[in-house]
Structure formats: C-alpha cells, structure tokens
Tab-separated table of C-alpha atoms and ligand atoms in Angstrom:
chain	number	residue	atom	x	y	z
A	1	MET	CA	42.242	-1.167	0.626
A	2	ARG	CA	39.722	-2.161	3.326
A	3	ILE	CA	36.245	-0.688	3.297
A	4	GLY	CA	33.562	-0.788	5.977
A	5	LEU	CA	29.843	-1.328	5.441
A	6	LEU	CA	26.925	-0.879	7.827
A	7	ASN	CA	23.119	-0.855	7.652
A	8	GLY	CA	21.288	1.611	9.905
A	9	GLY	CA	17.653	2.408	10.725
A	10	GLY	CA	14.671	0.179	9.994
A	11	ASP	CA	15.393	-2.749	7.698
A	12	CYS	CA	13.970	-2.898	4.212
A	13	PRO	CA	13.922	-5.304	1.264
A	14	GLY	CA	17.000	-4.771	-0.890
A	15	LEU	CA	19.570	-4.146	1.864
A	16	ASN	CA	21.290	-7.426	1.051
A	17	ALA	CA	21.290	-6.544	-2.642
A	18	VAL	CA	23.384	-3.471	-1.737
A	19	THR	CA	25.785	-5.688	0.233
A	20	HIS	CA	25.951	-8.033	-2.771
A	21	GLY	CA	26.839	-5.025	-4.997
A	22	VAL	CA	29.466	-3.661	-2.587
A	23	VAL	CA	31.147	-7.030	-2.049
A	24	GLY	CA	31.147	-7.882	-5.769
A	25	ALA	CA	32.595	-4.534	-6.876
A	26	ALA	CA	35.152	-4.485	-4.051
A	27	ALA	CA	36.334	-8.025	-4.868
A	28	GLN	CA	37.017	-7.001	-8.458
A	29	LEU	CA	39.301	-4.253	-7.155
A	30	GLY	CA	40.985	-6.636	-4.741
A	31	TRP	CA	39.530	-4.769	-1.731
A	32	GLU	CA	38.323	-6.333	1.496
A	33	VAL	CA	34.907	-5.504	3.002
A	34	VAL	CA	34.325	-5.311	6.757
A	35	GLY	CA	30.604	-5.573	7.559
A	36	PHE	CA	29.681	-3.972	10.908
A	37	ARG	CA	26.781	-5.519	12.824
A	38	ASP	CA	23.711	-3.560	13.973
A	39	GLY	CA	24.521	-0.264	12.322
A	40	PHE	CA	26.856	2.185	14.069
A	41	GLU	CA	26.651	0.036	17.226
A	42	GLY	CA	29.109	-2.320	15.521
A	43	LEU	CA	31.704	0.478	15.649
A	44	LEU	CA	31.836	0.467	19.442
A	45	PRO	CA	35.226	-0.928	20.561
A	46	PRO	CA	36.513	-3.510	19.916
A	47	GLY	CA	34.140	-3.567	16.914
A	48	ASP	CA	31.443	-6.110	16.085
A	49	PHE	CA	31.987	-7.146	12.491
A	50	LYS	CA	32.441	-9.899	9.951
A	51	ILE	CA	34.609	-9.986	6.869
A	52	LEU	CA	32.396	-10.147	3.793
A	53	ASP	CA	33.927	-12.046	0.914
A	54	PRO	CA	32.046	-13.031	-2.263
A	55	GLU	CA	31.385	-16.475	-0.732
A	56	LYS	CA	29.453	-14.865	2.172
A	57	ALA	CA	27.479	-12.699	-0.235
A	58	ARG	CA	26.449	-15.592	-2.483
A	59	GLY	CA	22.663	-15.780	-2.916
A	60	ILE	CA	21.883	-12.907	-0.547
A	61	ILE	CA	20.416	-10.770	-3.346
A	62	ARG	CA	17.117	-12.648	-2.927
A	63	GLN	CA	17.026	-12.432	0.882
A	64	GLY	CA	14.896	-9.958	2.826
A	65	GLY	CA	16.156	-8.262	6.004
A	66	THR	CA	19.873	-7.701	6.397
A	67	ILE	CA	22.666	-10.192	7.015
A	68	LEU	CA	24.439	-7.440	8.997
A	69	GLY	CA	21.594	-6.579	11.364
A	70	THR	CA	20.428	-3.029	12.017
A	71	THR	CA	18.820	-0.826	14.643
A	72	ASN	CA	16.746	2.342	14.564
A	73	HIS	CA	17.826	3.464	18.013
A	74	GLY	CA	20.942	3.088	20.146
A	75	HIS	CA	24.040	5.135	20.928
A	76	PHE	CA	24.353	6.850	17.560
A	77	SER	CA	20.789	8.164	17.058
A	78	SER	CA	21.050	11.704	15.805
A	79	LYS	CA	17.383	12.407	14.962
A	80	HIS	CA	14.685	12.499	17.611
A	81	GLY	CA	10.958	13.210	17.862
A	82	SER	CA	9.868	15.199	14.851
A	83	GLY	CA	13.341	15.351	13.396
A	84	GLU	CA	15.432	17.505	15.752
A	85	VAL	CA	19.112	16.822	15.106
A	86	ALA	CA	21.351	15.962	18.050
A	87	ARG	CA	25.174	15.891	17.916
A	88	ILE	CA	26.714	12.501	18.650
A	89	PRO	CA	28.866	12.962	21.801
A	90	GLU	CA	32.558	13.466	20.969
A	91	GLU	CA	33.554	10.564	23.218
A	92	LEU	CA	31.444	8.133	21.144
A	93	MET	CA	32.752	9.536	17.876
A	94	ASN	CA	36.309	9.008	19.099
A	95	GLN	CA	35.536	5.427	20.112
A	96	ALA	CA	34.023	4.668	16.709
A	97	ARG	CA	36.941	6.298	14.920
A	98	SER	CA	39.464	4.303	16.918
A	99	THR	CA	37.665	1.047	15.946
A	100	LEU	CA	37.873	2.031	12.284
A	101	THR	CA	41.533	2.983	12.586
A	102	ASN	CA	42.454	-0.179	14.525
A	103	LEU	CA	40.773	-2.334	11.892
A	104	GLY	CA	42.492	-0.430	9.109
A	105	VAL	CA	39.192	0.649	7.516
A	106	ASP	CA	39.937	3.283	4.859
A	107	ALA	CA	36.362	4.344	4.081
A	108	LEU	CA	32.883	3.536	5.398
A	109	ILE	CA	29.659	2.969	3.435
A	110	CYS	CA	26.570	3.798	5.532
A	111	VAL	CA	23.297	2.433	4.157
A	112	GLY	CA	20.280	4.033	5.776
A	113	GLY	CA	17.509	6.569	5.822
A	114	ASP	CA	17.326	10.105	7.079
A	115	GLY	CA	18.526	9.275	10.619
A	116	THR	CA	21.468	7.071	9.599
A	117	LEU	CA	22.590	9.571	6.971
A	118	THR	CA	22.425	12.406	9.507
A	119	THR	CA	24.798	10.440	11.743
A	120	ALA	CA	26.936	9.584	8.698
A	121	LEU	CA	27.141	13.302	7.907
A	122	GLN	CA	28.599	13.976	11.365
A	123	PHE	CA	31.311	11.354	10.742
A	124	SER	CA	31.992	12.953	7.376
A	125	GLU	CA	32.165	16.466	8.852
A	126	GLU	CA	34.764	15.188	11.305
A	127	GLY	CA	36.918	14.088	8.408
A	128	PHE	CA	36.192	10.364	8.077
A	129	PRO	CA	35.783	9.174	4.445
A	130	ILE	CA	32.069	8.317	4.267
A	131	ILE	CA	29.731	7.285	1.452
A	132	GLY	CA	25.945	7.213	2.009
A	133	VAL	CA	23.456	4.883	0.355
A	134	PRO	CA	19.755	5.831	0.692
A	135	LYS	CA	17.440	3.183	2.080
A	136	THR	CA	13.815	3.418	3.148
A	137	ILE	CA	10.497	1.890	2.217
A	138	ASP	CA	9.017	5.375	2.767
A	139	ASN	CA	10.726	6.850	-0.336
A	140	ASP	CA	10.957	10.146	1.540
A	141	LEU	CA	14.456	11.369	0.608
A	142	LYS	CA	14.354	14.346	-1.719
A	143	ALA	CA	17.814	13.797	-3.211
A	144	THR	CA	16.941	10.493	-4.878
A	145	ALA	CA	13.996	9.831	-7.166
A	146	MET	CA	13.597	6.381	-5.622
A	147	THR	CA	14.956	4.415	-2.695
A	148	PHE	CA	15.188	0.616	-2.829
A	149	GLY	CA	12.605	-1.065	-0.581
A	150	PHE	CA	9.782	1.205	-1.689
A	151	ASP	CA	8.807	-0.990	-4.629
A	152	SER	CA	8.729	-4.135	-2.463
A	153	ALA	CA	6.641	-2.419	0.235
A	154	THR	CA	4.233	-1.117	-2.398
A	155	GLN	CA	3.874	-4.601	-3.880
A	156	THR	CA	2.911	-5.902	-0.433
A	157	VAL	CA	0.206	-3.209	-0.213
A	158	VAL	CA	-1.106	-4.173	-3.645
A	159	ASP	CA	-1.216	-7.875	-2.682
A	160	ALA	CA	-3.077	-7.013	0.536
A	161	LEU	CA	-5.621	-4.870	-1.334
A	162	ASP	CA	-6.235	-7.679	-3.835
A	163	ARG	CA	-7.139	-9.914	-0.903
A	164	LEU	CA	-9.166	-7.305	0.973
A	165	GLN	CA	-11.176	-6.532	-2.135
A	166	THR	CA	-12.650	-10.033	-2.354
A	167	THR	CA	-13.780	-10.138	1.272
A	168	ALA	CA	-15.017	-6.523	1.136
A	169	SER	CA	-17.108	-7.427	-1.872
A	170	SER	CA	-18.503	-10.643	-0.315
A	171	HIS	CA	-19.650	-8.761	2.811
A	172	LYS	CA	-20.520	-5.438	1.143
A	173	ARG	CA	-18.162	-3.730	3.576
A	174	VAL	CA	-15.915	-0.746	3.792
A	175	MET	CA	-12.357	-2.042	4.176
A	176	ILE	CA	-9.615	0.238	5.419
A	177	LEU	CA	-5.945	-0.652	5.017
A	178	GLU	CA	-3.476	1.334	7.122
A	179	VAL	CA	-0.006	1.444	5.605
A	180	MET	CA	3.427	2.799	6.628
A	181	GLY	CA	5.326	5.804	5.309
A	182	ARG	CA	5.683	8.103	8.333
A	183	HIS	CA	5.199	11.689	7.120
A	184	ALA	CA	5.180	10.753	3.424
A	185	GLY	CA	2.241	9.222	1.571
A	186	TRP	CA	4.153	7.473	-1.232
A	187	ILE	CA	3.406	3.902	-0.126
A	188	ALA	CA	-0.299	4.708	0.271
A	189	LEU	CA	-0.419	6.534	-3.065
A	190	TYR	CA	1.379	3.951	-5.221
A	191	GLY	CA	-0.090	0.990	-3.326
A	192	GLY	CA	-3.570	2.494	-3.513
A	193	ILE	CA	-3.439	3.170	-7.239
A	194	GLY	CA	-1.887	-0.244	-8.013
A	195	GLY	CA	-4.307	-2.078	-5.727
A	196	GLY	CA	-7.448	-0.388	-7.067
A	197	ALA	CA	-8.379	1.581	-3.931
A	198	ASN	CA	-11.417	3.860	-4.159
A	199	VAL	CA	-10.135	6.314	-1.543
A	200	ILE	CA	-6.536	7.151	-0.561
A	201	LEU	CA	-5.832	9.240	2.525
A	202	LEU	CA	-2.404	10.882	2.681
A	203	PRO	CA	-0.468	12.967	5.222
A	204	GLU	CA	-0.044	15.605	2.499
A	205	ILE	CA	-3.812	16.037	1.866
A	206	PRO	CA	-5.926	16.584	5.002
A	207	PHE	CA	-9.224	14.719	4.573
A	208	ARG	CA	-12.805	15.116	5.804
A	209	PHE	CA	-14.729	12.121	7.144
A	210	GLU	CA	-17.938	13.563	5.647
A	211	GLU	CA	-16.375	13.616	2.185
A	212	VAL	CA	-15.209	9.994	2.449
A	213	ALA	CA	-18.719	9.052	3.678
A	214	ARG	CA	-20.185	10.853	0.654
A	215	VAL	CA	-18.028	8.732	-1.673
A	216	ILE	CA	-19.229	5.550	0.065
A	217	ARG	CA	-22.911	6.621	-0.220
A	218	GLU	CA	-22.496	7.583	-3.874
A	219	ARG	CA	-20.989	4.181	-4.632
A	220	GLU	CA	-23.855	2.529	-2.756
A	221	ILE	CA	-26.420	4.381	-4.900
A	222	SER	CA	-24.687	3.241	-8.075
A	223	GLY	CA	-24.753	-0.385	-6.921
A	224	LEU	CA	-21.160	-0.589	-5.654
A	225	HIS	CA	-21.618	-1.929	-2.138
A	226	SER	CA	-18.016	-2.246	-1.052
A	227	THR	CA	-15.328	0.426	-0.771
A	228	LEU	CA	-11.573	-0.021	-0.457
A	229	ILE	CA	-9.716	2.698	1.433
A	230	VAL	CA	-5.955	3.031	1.934
A	231	VAL	CA	-4.873	5.300	4.748
A	232	ALA	CA	-1.265	6.294	5.369
A	233	GLU	CA	-0.236	6.027	9.029
A	234	GLY	CA	0.614	9.748	8.980
A	235	ALA	CA	-2.706	10.924	7.515
A	236	ALA	CA	-4.930	13.210	9.591
A	237	PRO	CA	-8.358	14.794	9.163
A	238	GLU	CA	-8.597	18.524	8.484
A	239	GLY	CA	-7.739	20.388	11.690
A	240	GLY	CA	-6.661	17.120	13.339
A	241	VAL	CA	-3.271	15.714	14.260
A	242	GLN	CA	-1.399	12.533	13.342
A	243	MET	CA	-2.148	9.564	15.589
A	244	ILE	CA	0.734	8.285	17.688
A	245	GLU	CA	0.724	4.610	18.588
A	246	ALA	CA	3.625	4.692	21.007
A	247	ALA	CA	6.371	6.991	22.208
A	248	SER	CA	9.725	5.678	23.312
A	249	VAL	CA	12.137	6.992	25.914
A	250	ASP	CA	14.532	8.579	23.402
A	251	GLY	CA	11.766	10.881	22.105
A	252	GLU	CA	11.130	8.819	18.965
A	253	TYR	CA	7.491	7.953	18.322
A	254	ARG	CA	5.615	5.478	16.174
A	255	LEU	CA	2.640	6.543	14.123
A	256	GLY	CA	-0.413	4.308	14.015
A	257	GLY	CA	-4.094	3.955	14.815
A	258	ILE	CA	-5.641	6.120	12.097
A	259	GLY	CA	-7.057	3.051	10.293
A	260	ASP	CA	-9.202	2.065	13.297
A	261	ARG	CA	-10.338	5.643	13.748
A	262	VAL	CA	-11.357	5.968	10.084
A	263	ALA	CA	-13.284	2.674	10.285
A	264	ALA	CA	-15.130	3.718	13.446
A	265	GLU	CA	-16.045	7.182	12.101
A	266	LEU	CA	-17.202	5.889	8.720
A	267	GLN	CA	-19.326	3.166	10.305
A	268	ARG	CA	-20.885	5.785	12.585
A	269	ILE	CA	-21.615	8.223	9.740
A	270	THR	CA	-22.706	5.805	6.992
A	271	GLY	CA	-24.059	2.913	9.058
A	272	LYS	CA	-22.082	0.570	6.825
A	273	ASP	CA	-20.102	-2.281	8.274
A	274	SER	CA	-16.452	-1.108	8.268
A	275	ARG	CA	-13.282	-2.966	9.163
A	276	SER	CA	-9.695	-1.872	9.364
A	277	CYS	CA	-6.500	-3.826	8.845
A	278	THR	CA	-3.008	-2.582	9.664
A	279	LEU	CA	-0.370	-3.986	7.347
A	280	GLY	CA	2.537	-3.054	9.641
A	281	HIS	CA	5.904	-4.726	9.306
A	282	LEU	CA	4.754	-7.093	6.580
A	283	GLN	CA	5.695	-4.124	4.384
A	284	ARG	CA	9.296	-4.330	5.516
A	285	GLY	CA	9.722	-8.094	5.431
A	286	GLY	CA	10.245	-10.676	2.730
A	287	SER	CA	12.192	-10.860	-0.505
A	288	PRO	CA	12.832	-7.728	-2.539
A	289	THR	CA	11.128	-7.249	-5.899
A	290	SER	CA	13.273	-7.444	-9.040
A	291	PHE	CA	13.341	-3.626	-9.170
A	292	ASP	CA	14.719	-3.368	-5.630
A	293	ARG	CA	17.266	-6.142	-6.236
A	294	VAL	CA	18.611	-4.310	-9.265
A	295	LEU	CA	18.503	-0.829	-7.710
A	296	GLY	CA	20.159	-2.112	-4.517
A	297	THR	CA	22.939	-3.795	-6.516
A	298	ARG	CA	23.483	-0.641	-8.597
A	299	PHE	CA	23.657	1.469	-5.422
A	300	GLY	CA	26.198	-0.893	-3.846
A	301	VAL	CA	28.430	-0.945	-6.919
A	302	HIS	CA	28.227	2.841	-7.285
A	303	ALA	CA	29.163	3.352	-3.628
A	304	VAL	CA	32.402	1.428	-4.262
A	305	LYS	CA	33.026	3.509	-7.423
A	306	LEU	CA	32.684	6.710	-5.376
A	307	ILE	CA	35.326	5.436	-2.952
A	308	GLU	CA	37.594	4.549	-5.876
A	309	GLN	CA	37.184	8.095	-7.189
A	310	GLY	CA	37.766	9.587	-3.728
A	311	LYS	CA	34.367	11.298	-3.769
A	312	PHE	CA	33.650	11.205	-0.046
A	313	GLY	CA	30.791	12.864	1.829
A	314	ARG	CA	28.472	11.888	-1.003
A	315	MET	CA	25.321	9.795	-1.170
A	316	VAL	CA	24.415	7.525	-4.052
A	317	SER	CA	21.313	8.843	-5.782
A	318	TYR	CA	18.911	7.626	-8.463
A	319	GLN	CA	17.906	10.347	-10.929
A	320	ARG	CA	16.439	10.072	-14.429
A	321	TYR	CA	17.150	6.319	-14.691
A	322	HIS	CA	20.816	6.854	-13.780
A	323	VAL	CA	22.682	6.221	-10.579
A	324	GLY	CA	24.846	9.196	-9.608
A	325	SER	CA	25.514	11.011	-6.355
A	326	VAL	CA	24.753	14.132	-4.318
A	327	THR	CA	26.336	15.449	-1.122
A	328	ILE	CA	25.056	13.775	2.046
A	329	ALA	CA	24.334	17.250	3.435
A	330	GLU	CA	22.017	17.922	0.488
A	331	ALA	CA	20.369	14.526	0.919
A	332	VAL	CA	19.335	14.933	4.553
A	333	SER	CA	18.150	18.510	4.246
A	334	GLN	CA	14.768	17.888	2.640
A	335	LEU	CA	11.990	15.335	2.849
A	336	ASN	CA	10.437	14.019	-0.332
A	337	LEU	CA	6.686	14.416	0.167
A	338	VAL	CA	3.824	13.755	-2.230
A	339	ASP	CA	2.885	16.875	-4.184
A	340	PRO	CA	-0.907	17.272	-3.771
A	341	GLU	CA	-1.007	19.022	-7.172
A	342	GLY	CA	1.446	16.611	-8.787
A	343	GLU	CA	0.977	14.293	-11.732
A	344	VAL	CA	0.579	11.084	-9.716
A	345	VAL	CA	-2.206	12.521	-7.537
A	346	GLU	CA	-3.813	13.930	-10.701
A	347	THR	CA	-3.609	10.493	-12.322
A	348	ALA	CA	-5.379	8.953	-9.333
A	349	ARG	CA	-8.104	11.605	-9.423
A	350	SER	CA	-8.526	11.018	-13.169
A	351	VAL	CA	-9.406	7.382	-12.570
A	352	GLY	CA	-11.953	8.343	-9.918
A	353	ILE	CA	-9.922	7.868	-6.747
A	354	SER	CA	-10.931	10.242	-3.962
A	355	PHE	CA	-8.491	11.777	-1.479
A	356	GLY	CA	-11.314	12.680	0.882
A	357	ASP	CA	-10.639	16.427	0.461
B	1	LIG	O1	10.830	4.368	8.127
B	1	LIG	C1	10.373	3.091	7.895
B	1	LIG	C2	9.218	2.734	8.795
B	1	LIG	O2	8.796	1.442	8.458
B	1	LIG	C3	8.064	3.713	8.767
B	1	LIG	O3	7.258	3.596	7.638
B	1	LIG	C4	7.391	3.376	10.067
B	1	LIG	O4	6.676	4.488	10.563
B	1	LIG	C5	8.546	3.036	10.981
B	1	LIG	O5	9.629	2.705	10.147
B	1	LIG	C6	8.268	1.909	11.940
B	1	LIG	O6	9.386	1.742	12.751
B	1	LIG	P1	9.574	0.516	13.746
B	1	LIG	O7	10.203	-0.604	12.988
B	1	LIG	O8	10.460	1.056	14.785
B	1	LIG	O9	8.216	0.123	14.263
C-alpha cells in the first residue's frame, strides 16, 4: 500500500505533527508515504514529492511550518472571493490523477482548511480515495470542535497581550491588537479572554466606536488609565463593512486595517493616546503548543485508520474529546462562527469584557 499526503492552504503550527502521525501509523502497517510538495501543485506531472519514512519524520513534531510546503493559491484553488466554489478544470484533474496512478498512490490524505477540503471533495466526487484532515488557525470549520493550530495561534495572542499590557500601563494608553481569523472571531475571543483584554471586537458582533469610547472613559474615571483591546481582522462597526488590506488577481482578498482604524477613531473620540499593533503571521509561525502537537498526531493516525477501514470521502474530526470522522461534504458546507449568545461570549461578559455593542 502506498499513500499520498499533502498540505494545502495557509500553513499552521501542528502540520508536521500530522505528518509525524501519518508516517508513524503507516510504517506500522508496512505502508509507504509519498509526501507531495506545495499542496495540490505537487500532483502536476511528473509529480513533485518525497518519500516520507520514519527517519524523515523524526523530530518534526516540534517544528512549525510544514516540511512539505504549501500554498493558498495556484492551479487547484476552488474557493474565491467570499467563498464562491469553482470547479477544477477536468484537464487538471486528469493530470493530477495520472500522477497518482503513475506513482501507484492508493489513497490521498489532504490536510487543509475550507479551500483545500473543497478541492479534495472534487477529487473524491470523481472517485479518487481521499481522506481530509482539518487544519486552520481560524478554527472556523463547523464539523470539528477544534482544529490544530488554533491553540498555538491563541497562545501567541496571549503572549502579545501580556507584553502590550505593560507598555499600555506605563504610558496610560489604549492599545489595540489586531488578530487573524478571517470571518470567525475565535482567535480574538480566546486570545482576548486569556490575555486579559478589556474589549474584544468580533466579526460576529458589530460594534460601536462610541460604546468602546464609553468603556475607556469609565475605566479612566475609576482610575484605570490603560485599556487593552483585541480586534479581529474581520470585525466591522455597526452598518460598516470589513476592511480589505489587499485583493489579488484570483479574486481572493486579505482582511486587515481595522486595528489602525479603531485606534484613530478612539483617539479622536476620547483624546487618549491610542496605538495599534497587527500581530499578522506571527500567529501562524513557530512551534506548536503541546495541545496542537497531540491533536495533530491524533488526526494523522486517524487518517491512516480511515484508509485502512476503506472509509473514503471522510474528514477526521474532533468531537467531545474523541477523534472520529464526518463526510468531507458535510465539513465544507458550514463555517464555525462565534455564537454571540453562546457560553464563551457570556463568560467574557461576566468578567467585565465589553464587545463594544
Ligand atoms: O486562514 C488562515 C489565515 O491566517 C487567516 O486568519 C488570514 O486572514 C489569512 O490566512 C492570511 O492569509 P495569507 O497568508 O495569504 O496572508
């Protein structure tokens, strides 16, 4: 048995832990693993790949990034702009399939987010044995309670807030930290609670500048002269739209810029010195946390088990502390967004965190 493995979309801490899990479990079955470079691009003839034996996977569990490389654009992008699905041209599908057949690959594990899994679904619909593994720091896939990478990204937000707090306090400033997450506010919510933010602004809860300014003034009156605000890159004021930092030729766009806008508006309204800091790709880099190392390994091992059981067209999923699986079709159909009335938001409100609403 020969199985293929690829990483698609943006990288995230824990990708190598999945590879470590796949290679380890496959070796125990006597299977060989073919690792394709740069996501689906590695499937273009004649195939860009390396054979992954346990020797090559040694020690990678602690490494950030991906030893296979990845891309979030290229020939096999099937999601554009605000999520419209495009069919991968038949010609490309045939080329990829012939690479897999020529290399004798019996099944392919695709590790990725929404976009990669949408492409994986098209391969699966055309009859190729595919297993999906969910990956994203954004934690925005409905079919899994948690994706690996999210915990590491959140830890980076918490570390940044710990540092921003000391300088905010020294200068009696309002400090705004813009974090990733695209249309989901999970990183901002968990990072903000863990890092002791006073205000968290999420895509799921439209905010009002006046309300955030009121919180700052109220803190001022009670002798608290600095305020820590976390804003998700996809957050927008009531009646406003998300801020786009850049659009690319294939219709994909990058969110960004809301942190600077919030700082400027709050300084204008309150007269208080305000600064913004964008955490950016620091959230995607570096070593995975212990949680992500373990979850990634479990996902990798389970993906191999699904192949062994012949359960193709399925995505590994984490539910109620157990790793199981759902259909890939189910996985890509719904985004996992923060519930504004949910328990985590309620918890934040209970400890005095404002959402600016
Ligand atoms: O989906 C992961 C993510 O990091 C988002 O949070 C962010 O909006 C986007 O990718 C950034 O993508 P890029 O690496 O192309 O700048």
